[in-house]
Coordinates of C-alpha atoms in Angstrom, one line a residue:
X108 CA 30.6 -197.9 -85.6
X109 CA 32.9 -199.9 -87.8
X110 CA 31.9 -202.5 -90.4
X111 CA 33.1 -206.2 -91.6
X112 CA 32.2 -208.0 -94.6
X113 CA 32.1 -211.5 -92.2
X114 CA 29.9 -209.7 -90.1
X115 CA 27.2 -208.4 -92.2
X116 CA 23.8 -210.6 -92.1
X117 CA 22.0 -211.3 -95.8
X118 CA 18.5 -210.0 -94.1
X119 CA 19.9 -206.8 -92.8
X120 CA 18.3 -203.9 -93.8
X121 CA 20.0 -201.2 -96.6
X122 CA 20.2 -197.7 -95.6
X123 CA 19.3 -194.6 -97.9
X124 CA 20.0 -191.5 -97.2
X125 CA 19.1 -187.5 -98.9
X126 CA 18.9 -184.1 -97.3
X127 CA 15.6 -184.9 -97.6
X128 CA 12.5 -186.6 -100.0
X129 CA 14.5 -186.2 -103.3
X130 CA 15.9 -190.1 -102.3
X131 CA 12.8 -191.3 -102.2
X132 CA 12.7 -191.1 -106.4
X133 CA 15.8 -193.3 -105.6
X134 CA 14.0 -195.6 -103.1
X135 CA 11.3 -196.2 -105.4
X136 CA 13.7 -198.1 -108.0
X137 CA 15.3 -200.0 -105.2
X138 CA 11.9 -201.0 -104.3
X139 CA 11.1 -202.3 -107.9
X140 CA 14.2 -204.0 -108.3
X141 CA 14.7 -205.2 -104.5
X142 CA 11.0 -206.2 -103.3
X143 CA 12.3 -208.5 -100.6
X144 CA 14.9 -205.9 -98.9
X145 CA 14.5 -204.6 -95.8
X146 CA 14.7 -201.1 -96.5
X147 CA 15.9 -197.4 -94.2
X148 CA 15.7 -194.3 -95.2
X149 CA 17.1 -191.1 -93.8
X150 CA 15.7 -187.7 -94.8
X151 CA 18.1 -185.1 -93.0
X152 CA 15.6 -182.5 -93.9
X153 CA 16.4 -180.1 -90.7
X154 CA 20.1 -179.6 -92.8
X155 CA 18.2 -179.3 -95.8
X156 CA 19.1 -178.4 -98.3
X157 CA 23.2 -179.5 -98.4
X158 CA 23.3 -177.5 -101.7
X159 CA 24.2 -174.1 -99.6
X160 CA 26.7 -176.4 -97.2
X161 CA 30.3 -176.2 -97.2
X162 CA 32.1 -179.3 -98.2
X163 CA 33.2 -180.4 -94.8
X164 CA 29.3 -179.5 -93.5
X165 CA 28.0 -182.2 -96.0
X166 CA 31.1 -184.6 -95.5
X167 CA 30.3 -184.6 -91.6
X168 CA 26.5 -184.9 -92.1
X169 CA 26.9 -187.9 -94.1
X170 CA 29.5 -189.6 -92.0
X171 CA 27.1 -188.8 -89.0
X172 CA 23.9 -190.5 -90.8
X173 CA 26.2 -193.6 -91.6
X174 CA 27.2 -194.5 -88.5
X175 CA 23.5 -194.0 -87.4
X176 CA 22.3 -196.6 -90.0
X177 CA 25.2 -199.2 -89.2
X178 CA 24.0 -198.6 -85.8
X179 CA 20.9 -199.9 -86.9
X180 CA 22.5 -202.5 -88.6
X181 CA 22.9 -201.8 -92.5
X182 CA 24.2 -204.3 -94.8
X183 CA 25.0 -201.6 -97.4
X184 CA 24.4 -198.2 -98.1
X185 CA 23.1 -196.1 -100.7
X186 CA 23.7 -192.2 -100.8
X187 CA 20.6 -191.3 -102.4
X188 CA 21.7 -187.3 -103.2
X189 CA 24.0 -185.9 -106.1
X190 CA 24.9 -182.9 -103.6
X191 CA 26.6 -185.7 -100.8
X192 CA 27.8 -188.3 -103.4
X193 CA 30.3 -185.5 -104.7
X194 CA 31.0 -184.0 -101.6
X195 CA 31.6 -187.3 -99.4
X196 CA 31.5 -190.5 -100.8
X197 CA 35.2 -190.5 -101.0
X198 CA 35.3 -190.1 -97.0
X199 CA 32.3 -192.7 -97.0
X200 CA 34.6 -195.4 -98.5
X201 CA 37.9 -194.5 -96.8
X202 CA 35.9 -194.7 -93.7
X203 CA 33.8 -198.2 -94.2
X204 CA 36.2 -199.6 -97.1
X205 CA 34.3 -203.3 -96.8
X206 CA 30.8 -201.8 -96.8
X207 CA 28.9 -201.9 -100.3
X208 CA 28.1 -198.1 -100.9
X209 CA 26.3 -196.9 -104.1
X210 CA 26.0 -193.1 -104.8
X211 CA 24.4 -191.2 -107.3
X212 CA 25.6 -188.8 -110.0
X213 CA 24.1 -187.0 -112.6
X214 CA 23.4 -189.0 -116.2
X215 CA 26.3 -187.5 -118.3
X216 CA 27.2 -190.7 -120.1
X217 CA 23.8 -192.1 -120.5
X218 CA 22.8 -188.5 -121.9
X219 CA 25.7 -188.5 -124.3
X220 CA 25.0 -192.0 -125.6
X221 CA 21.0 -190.6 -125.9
X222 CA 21.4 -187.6 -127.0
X223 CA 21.0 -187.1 -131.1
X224 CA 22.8 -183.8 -131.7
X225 CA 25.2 -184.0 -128.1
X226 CA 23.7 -180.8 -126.7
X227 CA 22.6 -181.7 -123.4
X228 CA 21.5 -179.7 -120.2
X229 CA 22.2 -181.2 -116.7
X230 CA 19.7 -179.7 -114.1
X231 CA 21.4 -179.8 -110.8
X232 CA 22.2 -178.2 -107.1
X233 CA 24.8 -174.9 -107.5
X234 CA 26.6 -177.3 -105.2
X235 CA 26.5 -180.0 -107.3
X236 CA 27.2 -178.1 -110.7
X237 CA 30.4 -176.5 -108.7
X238 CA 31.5 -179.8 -107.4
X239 CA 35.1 -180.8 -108.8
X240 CA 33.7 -184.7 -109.4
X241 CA 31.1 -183.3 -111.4
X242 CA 33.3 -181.0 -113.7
X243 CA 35.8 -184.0 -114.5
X244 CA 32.9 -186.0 -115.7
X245 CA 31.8 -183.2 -118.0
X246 CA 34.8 -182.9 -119.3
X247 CA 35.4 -186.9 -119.6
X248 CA 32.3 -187.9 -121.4
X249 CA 32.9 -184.3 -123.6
X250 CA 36.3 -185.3 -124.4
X251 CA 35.1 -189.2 -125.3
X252 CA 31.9 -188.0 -126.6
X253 CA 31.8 -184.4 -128.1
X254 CA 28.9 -183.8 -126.1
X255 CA 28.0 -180.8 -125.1
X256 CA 27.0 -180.1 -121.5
X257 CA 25.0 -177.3 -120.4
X258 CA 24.9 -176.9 -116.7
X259 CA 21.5 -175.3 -115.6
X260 CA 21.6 -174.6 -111.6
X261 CA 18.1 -174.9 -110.5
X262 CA 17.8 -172.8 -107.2
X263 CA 14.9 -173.7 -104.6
X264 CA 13.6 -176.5 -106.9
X265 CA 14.5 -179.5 -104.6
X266 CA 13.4 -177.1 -101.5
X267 CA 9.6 -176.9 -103.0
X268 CA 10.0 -180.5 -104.0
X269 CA 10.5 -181.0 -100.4
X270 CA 6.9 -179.6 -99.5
X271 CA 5.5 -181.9 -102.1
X272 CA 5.0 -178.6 -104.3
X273 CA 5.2 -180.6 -108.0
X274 CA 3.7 -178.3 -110.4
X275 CA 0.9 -180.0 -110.8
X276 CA -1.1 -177.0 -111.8
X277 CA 0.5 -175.3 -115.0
X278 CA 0.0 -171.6 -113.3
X279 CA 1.4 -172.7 -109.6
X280 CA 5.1 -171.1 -108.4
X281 CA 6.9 -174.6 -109.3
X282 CA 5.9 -174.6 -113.1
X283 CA 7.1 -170.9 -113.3
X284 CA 10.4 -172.3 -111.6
X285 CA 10.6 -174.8 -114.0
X286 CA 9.7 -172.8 -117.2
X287 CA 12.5 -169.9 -116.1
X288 CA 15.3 -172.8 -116.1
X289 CA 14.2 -175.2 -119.0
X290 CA 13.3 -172.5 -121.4
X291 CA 16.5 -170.7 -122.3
X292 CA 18.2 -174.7 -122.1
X293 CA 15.6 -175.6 -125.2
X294 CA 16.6 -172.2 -126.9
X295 CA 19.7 -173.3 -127.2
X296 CA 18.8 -176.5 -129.1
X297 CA 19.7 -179.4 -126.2
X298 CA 17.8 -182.4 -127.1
X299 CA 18.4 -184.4 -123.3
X300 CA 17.7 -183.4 -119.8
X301 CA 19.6 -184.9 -116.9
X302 CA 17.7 -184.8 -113.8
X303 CA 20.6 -184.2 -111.6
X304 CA 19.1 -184.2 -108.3
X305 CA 17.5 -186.9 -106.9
X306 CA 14.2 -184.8 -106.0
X307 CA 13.6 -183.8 -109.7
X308 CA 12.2 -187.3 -110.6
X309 CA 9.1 -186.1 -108.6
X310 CA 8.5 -183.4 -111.0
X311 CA 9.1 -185.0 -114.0
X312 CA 5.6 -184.6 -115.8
X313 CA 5.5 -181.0 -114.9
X314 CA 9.3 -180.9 -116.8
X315 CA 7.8 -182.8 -119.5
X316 CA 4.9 -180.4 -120.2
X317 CA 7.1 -177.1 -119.9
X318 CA 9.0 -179.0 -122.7
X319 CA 6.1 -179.4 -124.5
X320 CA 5.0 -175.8 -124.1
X321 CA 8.3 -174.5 -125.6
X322 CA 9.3 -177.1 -128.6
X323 CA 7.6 -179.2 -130.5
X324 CA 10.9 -181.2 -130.8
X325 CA 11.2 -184.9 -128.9
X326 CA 12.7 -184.2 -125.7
X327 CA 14.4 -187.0 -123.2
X328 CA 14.6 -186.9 -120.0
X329 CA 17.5 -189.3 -118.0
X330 CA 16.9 -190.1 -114.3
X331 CA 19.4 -192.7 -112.7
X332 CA 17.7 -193.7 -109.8
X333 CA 17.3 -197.3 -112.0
X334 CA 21.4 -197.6 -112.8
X335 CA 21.2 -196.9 -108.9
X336 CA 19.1 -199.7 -107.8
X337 CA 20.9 -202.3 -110.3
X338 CA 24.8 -201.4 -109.1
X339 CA 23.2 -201.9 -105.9
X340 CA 21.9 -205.6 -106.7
X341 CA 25.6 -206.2 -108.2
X342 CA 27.3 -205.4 -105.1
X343 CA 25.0 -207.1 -102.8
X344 CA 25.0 -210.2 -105.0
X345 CA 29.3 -209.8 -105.6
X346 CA 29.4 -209.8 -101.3
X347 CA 26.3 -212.9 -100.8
X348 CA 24.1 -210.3 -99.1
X349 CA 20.7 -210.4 -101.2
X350 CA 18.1 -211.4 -98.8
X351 CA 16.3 -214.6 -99.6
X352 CA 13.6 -214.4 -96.3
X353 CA 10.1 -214.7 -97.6
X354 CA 8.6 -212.7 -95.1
X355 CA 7.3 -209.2 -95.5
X356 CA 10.0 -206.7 -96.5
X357 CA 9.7 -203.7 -93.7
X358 CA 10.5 -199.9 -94.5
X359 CA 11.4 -197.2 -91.6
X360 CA 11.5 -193.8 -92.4
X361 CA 13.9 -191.8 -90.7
X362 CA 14.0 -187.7 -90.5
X363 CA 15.9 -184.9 -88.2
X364 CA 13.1 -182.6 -88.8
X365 CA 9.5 -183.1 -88.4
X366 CA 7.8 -186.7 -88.5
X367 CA 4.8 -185.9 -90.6
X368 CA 6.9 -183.7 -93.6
X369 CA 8.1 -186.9 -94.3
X370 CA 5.1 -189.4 -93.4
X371 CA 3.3 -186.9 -95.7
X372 CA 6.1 -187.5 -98.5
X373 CA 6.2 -191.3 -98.2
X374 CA 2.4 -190.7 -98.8
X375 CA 2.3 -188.2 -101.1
X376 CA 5.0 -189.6 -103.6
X377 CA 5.3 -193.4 -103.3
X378 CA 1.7 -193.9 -101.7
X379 CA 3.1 -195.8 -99.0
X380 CA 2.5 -194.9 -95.0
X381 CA 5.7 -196.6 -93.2
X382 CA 6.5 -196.0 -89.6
X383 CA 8.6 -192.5 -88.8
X384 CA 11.0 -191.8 -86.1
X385 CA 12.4 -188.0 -85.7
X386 CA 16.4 -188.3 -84.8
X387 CA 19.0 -186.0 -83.5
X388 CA 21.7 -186.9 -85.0

């Protein structure tokens, strides 16, 4: 499936895509931002999670999805995981070079510019903390900044995130999770947490209240699912395809695994029930 700027249609729909529900924290900004768009979204959930993939796994899984959604006629496309932005969003663009494609990355400038005494943890994938797009940031906003980046891999987080597990009770196997990475990151003084994986929006109190339990010090969080949705609305207004139709914005939910993990997400996390169609793609 190829795609050309003169082809693509203002009230086309914009495709998201995650290895699973984590996008959905992404989704929800795009809504905010974007209330009239016609809105996809692809959970890959039966690959979940691409953090244990090999490069090439994640780089064909996301060329795969995209030429699913511009099947289904995308105007754009945002890649609503850290783990796939590093790994393939170069191969994205050299593949569609006039589609508008957004990706996510973990907050490192934002952070640095927050942060009051530059120590700063980034929560993350092992993938994504390993990835070589991911270490040049650090090391560019360190060098510009003198911030210091502590990267925290977060193992099986975004897979209980994925079962709508959000450590909403302080005792429950997600808090422990939580408490056993954050801790030894507020031992060591950092002031700023980077939610570096687009499923740790969705526990965000329960991060906030194991920083609570461990410091009495002001702790922020960055999440850049709103940067997202807003780079979005520049490229779609730079190429004249923001829709303007006044009637009802639709959303289709899209998944490889099983229709009601993510009909129970879409319910569980944005409080919205949209129609779901299971793919093999």
């Amino acid at each position: 499936m190829t795609f050309t700027a003169s082809t693509a249609r203002p009230d086309a729909p914009i495709g998201i895509f995650d290895s699973g529900v984590g996008g959905l924290s992404v989704l929800r900004h795009i809504r905010a931002q974007l209330p009239q768009e016609d809105l996809m979204y692809f959970a890959d959930s039966a690959y979940a999670p691409y953090g244990d993939k090999t490069e090439q796994q994640v780089i064909d899984r996301s060329l795969a999805i995209t030429a699913f959604l511009l099947q289904q006629g995308a105007k754009a496309l945002v890649v609503a995981c850290n783990t796939a932005t590093i790994a393939a969003i170069k191969a994205l663009r050299a593949r569609y070079p006039d589609l508008p494609i957004v990706g996510v990355e973990p907050g490192l400038k934002p952070a640095a510019s927050i942060s009051r005494n530059g120590k700063i943890a980034v929560l993350a994938t092992e993938r994504a903390l390993r990835g070589d797009k991911l270490l040049a940031l650090r090391e560019q906003v360190s060098a510009a900044t003198g911030a210091t980046f502590i990267l925290q891999p977060c193992i099986g987080l975004a897979d209980r995130i994925e079962q709508c597990e959000l450590g909403n009770d302080p005792l429950d196997a997600t808090s422990a999770m939580l408490d056993r990475y954050i801790a030894p990151m507020l031992e060591q003084g950092v002031d700023t947490l980077v939610l570096g994986c687009t499923h740790y929006p969705f526990v965000q109190e329960a991060i906030a209240r194991t920083v609570r339990a461990h410091t009495p010090q002001a702790i922020t969080l960055v999440d850049t699912g709103d940067a997202v949705a807003r780079q979005l609305s520049r490229l779609l207004d730079a190429a004249s395809l923001r829709r303007i139709n006044n009637d009802a914005p639709r959303l289709q939910g899209y998944t490889t695994a099983k229709v009601d993990a993510l009909a129970k997400a879409f319910a569980g996390l944005l409080d919205l029930q949209p129609p779901v169609e299971h793919l093999s793609v």
